[in-house]
CSV table of C-alpha atoms in Angstrom, one decimal:
chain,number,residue,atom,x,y,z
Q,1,UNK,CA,26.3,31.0,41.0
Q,2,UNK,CA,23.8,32.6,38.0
Q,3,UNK,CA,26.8,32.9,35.8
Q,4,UNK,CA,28.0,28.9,36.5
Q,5,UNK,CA,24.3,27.6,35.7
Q,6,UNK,CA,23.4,30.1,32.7
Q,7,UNK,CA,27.2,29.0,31.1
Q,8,UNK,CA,26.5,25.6,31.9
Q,9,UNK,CA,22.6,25.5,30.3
Q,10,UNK,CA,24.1,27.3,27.3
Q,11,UNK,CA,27.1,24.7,26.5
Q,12,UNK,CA,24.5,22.0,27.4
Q,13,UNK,CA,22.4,23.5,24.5
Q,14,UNK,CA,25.3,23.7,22.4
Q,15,UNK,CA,26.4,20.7,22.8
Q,16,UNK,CA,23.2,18.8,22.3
Q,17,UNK,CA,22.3,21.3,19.2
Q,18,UNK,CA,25.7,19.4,17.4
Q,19,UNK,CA,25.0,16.4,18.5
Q,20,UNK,CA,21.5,16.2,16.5
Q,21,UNK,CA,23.4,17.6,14.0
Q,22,UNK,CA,25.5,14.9,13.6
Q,23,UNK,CA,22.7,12.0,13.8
Q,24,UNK,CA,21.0,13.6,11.3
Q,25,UNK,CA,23.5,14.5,8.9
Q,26,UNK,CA,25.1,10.7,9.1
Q,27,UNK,CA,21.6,9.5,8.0
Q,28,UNK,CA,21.0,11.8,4.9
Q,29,UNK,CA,20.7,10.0,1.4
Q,30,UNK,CA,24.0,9.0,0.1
Q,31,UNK,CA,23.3,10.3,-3.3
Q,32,UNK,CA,25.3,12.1,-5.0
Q,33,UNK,CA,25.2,14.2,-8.0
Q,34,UNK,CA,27.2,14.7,-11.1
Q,35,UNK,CA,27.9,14.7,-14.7
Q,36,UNK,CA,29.9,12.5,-17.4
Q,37,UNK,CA,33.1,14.0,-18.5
Q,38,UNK,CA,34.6,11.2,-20.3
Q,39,UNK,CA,33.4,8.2,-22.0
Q,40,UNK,CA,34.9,6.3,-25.1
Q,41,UNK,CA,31.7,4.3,-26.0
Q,42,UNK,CA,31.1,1.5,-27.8
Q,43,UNK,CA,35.2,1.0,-27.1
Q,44,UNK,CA,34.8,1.2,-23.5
Q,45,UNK,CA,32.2,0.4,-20.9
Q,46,UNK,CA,33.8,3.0,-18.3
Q,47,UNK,CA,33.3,6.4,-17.7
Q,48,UNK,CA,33.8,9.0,-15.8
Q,49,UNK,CA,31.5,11.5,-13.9
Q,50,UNK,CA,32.5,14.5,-12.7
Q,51,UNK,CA,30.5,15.6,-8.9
Q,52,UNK,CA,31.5,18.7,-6.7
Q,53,UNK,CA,34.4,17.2,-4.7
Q,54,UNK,CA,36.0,14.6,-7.0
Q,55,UNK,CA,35.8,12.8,-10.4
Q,56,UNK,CA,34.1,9.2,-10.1
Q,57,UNK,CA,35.0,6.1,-12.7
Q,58,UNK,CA,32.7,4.0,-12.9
Q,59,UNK,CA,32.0,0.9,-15.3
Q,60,UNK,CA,28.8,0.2,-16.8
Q,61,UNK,CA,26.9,-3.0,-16.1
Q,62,UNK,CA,23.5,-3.3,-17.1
Q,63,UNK,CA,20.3,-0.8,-17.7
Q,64,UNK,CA,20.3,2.6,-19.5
Q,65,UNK,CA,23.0,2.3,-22.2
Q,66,UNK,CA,22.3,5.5,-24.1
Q,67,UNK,CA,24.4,8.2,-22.2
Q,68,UNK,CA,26.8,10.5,-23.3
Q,69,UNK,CA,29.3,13.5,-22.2
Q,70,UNK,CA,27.4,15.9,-20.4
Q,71,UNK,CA,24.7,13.6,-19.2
Q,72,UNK,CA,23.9,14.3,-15.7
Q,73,UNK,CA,23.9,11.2,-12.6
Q,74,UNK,CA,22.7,10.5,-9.3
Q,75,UNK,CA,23.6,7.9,-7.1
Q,76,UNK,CA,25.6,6.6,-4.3
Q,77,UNK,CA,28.5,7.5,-6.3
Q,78,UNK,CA,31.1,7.5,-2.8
Q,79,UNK,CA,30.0,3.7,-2.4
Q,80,UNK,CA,32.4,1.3,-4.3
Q,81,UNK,CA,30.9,-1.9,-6.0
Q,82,UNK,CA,27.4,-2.0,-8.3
Q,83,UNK,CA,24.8,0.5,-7.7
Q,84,UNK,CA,21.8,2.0,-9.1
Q,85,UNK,CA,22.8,5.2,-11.0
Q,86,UNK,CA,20.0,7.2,-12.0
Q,87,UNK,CA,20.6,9.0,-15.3
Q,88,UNK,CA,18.7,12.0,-15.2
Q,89,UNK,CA,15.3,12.5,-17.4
Q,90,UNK,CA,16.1,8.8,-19.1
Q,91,UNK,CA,16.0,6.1,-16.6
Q,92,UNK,CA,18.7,3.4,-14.2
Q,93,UNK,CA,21.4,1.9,-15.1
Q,94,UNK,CA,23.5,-0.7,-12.8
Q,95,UNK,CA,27.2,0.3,-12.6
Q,96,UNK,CA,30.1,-0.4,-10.8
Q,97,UNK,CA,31.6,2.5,-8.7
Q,98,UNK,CA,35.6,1.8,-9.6
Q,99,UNK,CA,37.0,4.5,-7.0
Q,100,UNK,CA,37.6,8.4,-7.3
Q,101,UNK,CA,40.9,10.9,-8.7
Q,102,UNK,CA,41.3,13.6,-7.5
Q,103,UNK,CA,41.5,15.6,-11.3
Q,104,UNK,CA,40.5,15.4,-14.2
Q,105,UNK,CA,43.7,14.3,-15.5
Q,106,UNK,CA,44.9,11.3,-13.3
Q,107,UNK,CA,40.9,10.0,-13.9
Q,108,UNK,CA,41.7,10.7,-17.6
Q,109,UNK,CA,45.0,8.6,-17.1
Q,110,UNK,CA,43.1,6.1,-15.4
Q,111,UNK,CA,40.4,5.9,-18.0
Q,112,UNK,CA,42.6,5.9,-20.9
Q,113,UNK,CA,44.7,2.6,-19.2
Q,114,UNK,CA,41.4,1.0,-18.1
Q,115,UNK,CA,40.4,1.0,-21.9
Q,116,UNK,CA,43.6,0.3,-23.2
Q,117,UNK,CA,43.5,3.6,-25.1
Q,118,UNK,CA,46.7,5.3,-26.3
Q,119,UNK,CA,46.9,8.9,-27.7
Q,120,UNK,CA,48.4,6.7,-31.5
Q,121,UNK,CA,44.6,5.0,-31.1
Q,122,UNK,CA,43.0,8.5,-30.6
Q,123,UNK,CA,44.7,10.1,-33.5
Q,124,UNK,CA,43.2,9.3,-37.0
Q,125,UNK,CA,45.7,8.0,-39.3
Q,126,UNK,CA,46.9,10.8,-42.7
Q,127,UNK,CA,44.8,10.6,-45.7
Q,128,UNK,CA,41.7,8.5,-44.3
Q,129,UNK,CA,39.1,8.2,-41.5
């Protein structure tokens, strides 16, 4: 009878011990962190940002405009429509979460249709710049 109440008091434990897990990990801030990988400014206003599961495009709306390759974001980045991105050390900027590839190169496709870029616009022409 010892053994059916200890086994019982131990997956009671258990399961209340995952249950606070889950309320607290569905509350957590739903920022996200990452870095731009591509961006074809002043041609453009989308980008890309690169964060630990997926590759984000995102257009720009308003705020910050000074941002470059290699800059560093945070932000509700898994959260489609306009949010507050922050752009680490300089300041917000408003932009539009577009949706998420998988790799670099289907959000590079995605990008390059987006902005109406073609690998002819990309390459400079012989004998001048």
């Amino acid at each position: 009878m010892k053994a059916l109440i200890l086994s019982s008091a131990v997956w009671g434990g258990a399961f209340g011990a995952a249950f606070v897990g889950l309320v607290l990990s569905g509350s957590s801030d739903p920022s996200i962190a990452g870095t731009i990988v591509l961006d074809f400014k002043p041609f453009c206003s989308s980008f890309v940002v690169r964060t630990e599961r997926e590759f984000v495009l995102l257009t720009w709306e308003d705020g910050i405009l000074v941002f470059a390759e290699g800059d560093h974001v945070t932000g509700p980045l898994r959260i489609r429509g306009i949010q507050s991105i922050d752009l680490v050390g300089y300041g917000q900027m408003k932009a539009y979460v577009e949706g998420w590839s998988p790799d670099l190169a289907s959000a590079q496709h995605t990008l390059r249709t987006r902005c109406a870029l073609t690998t002819e616009k990309m390459v400079p022409e012989e004998g001048g710049m």
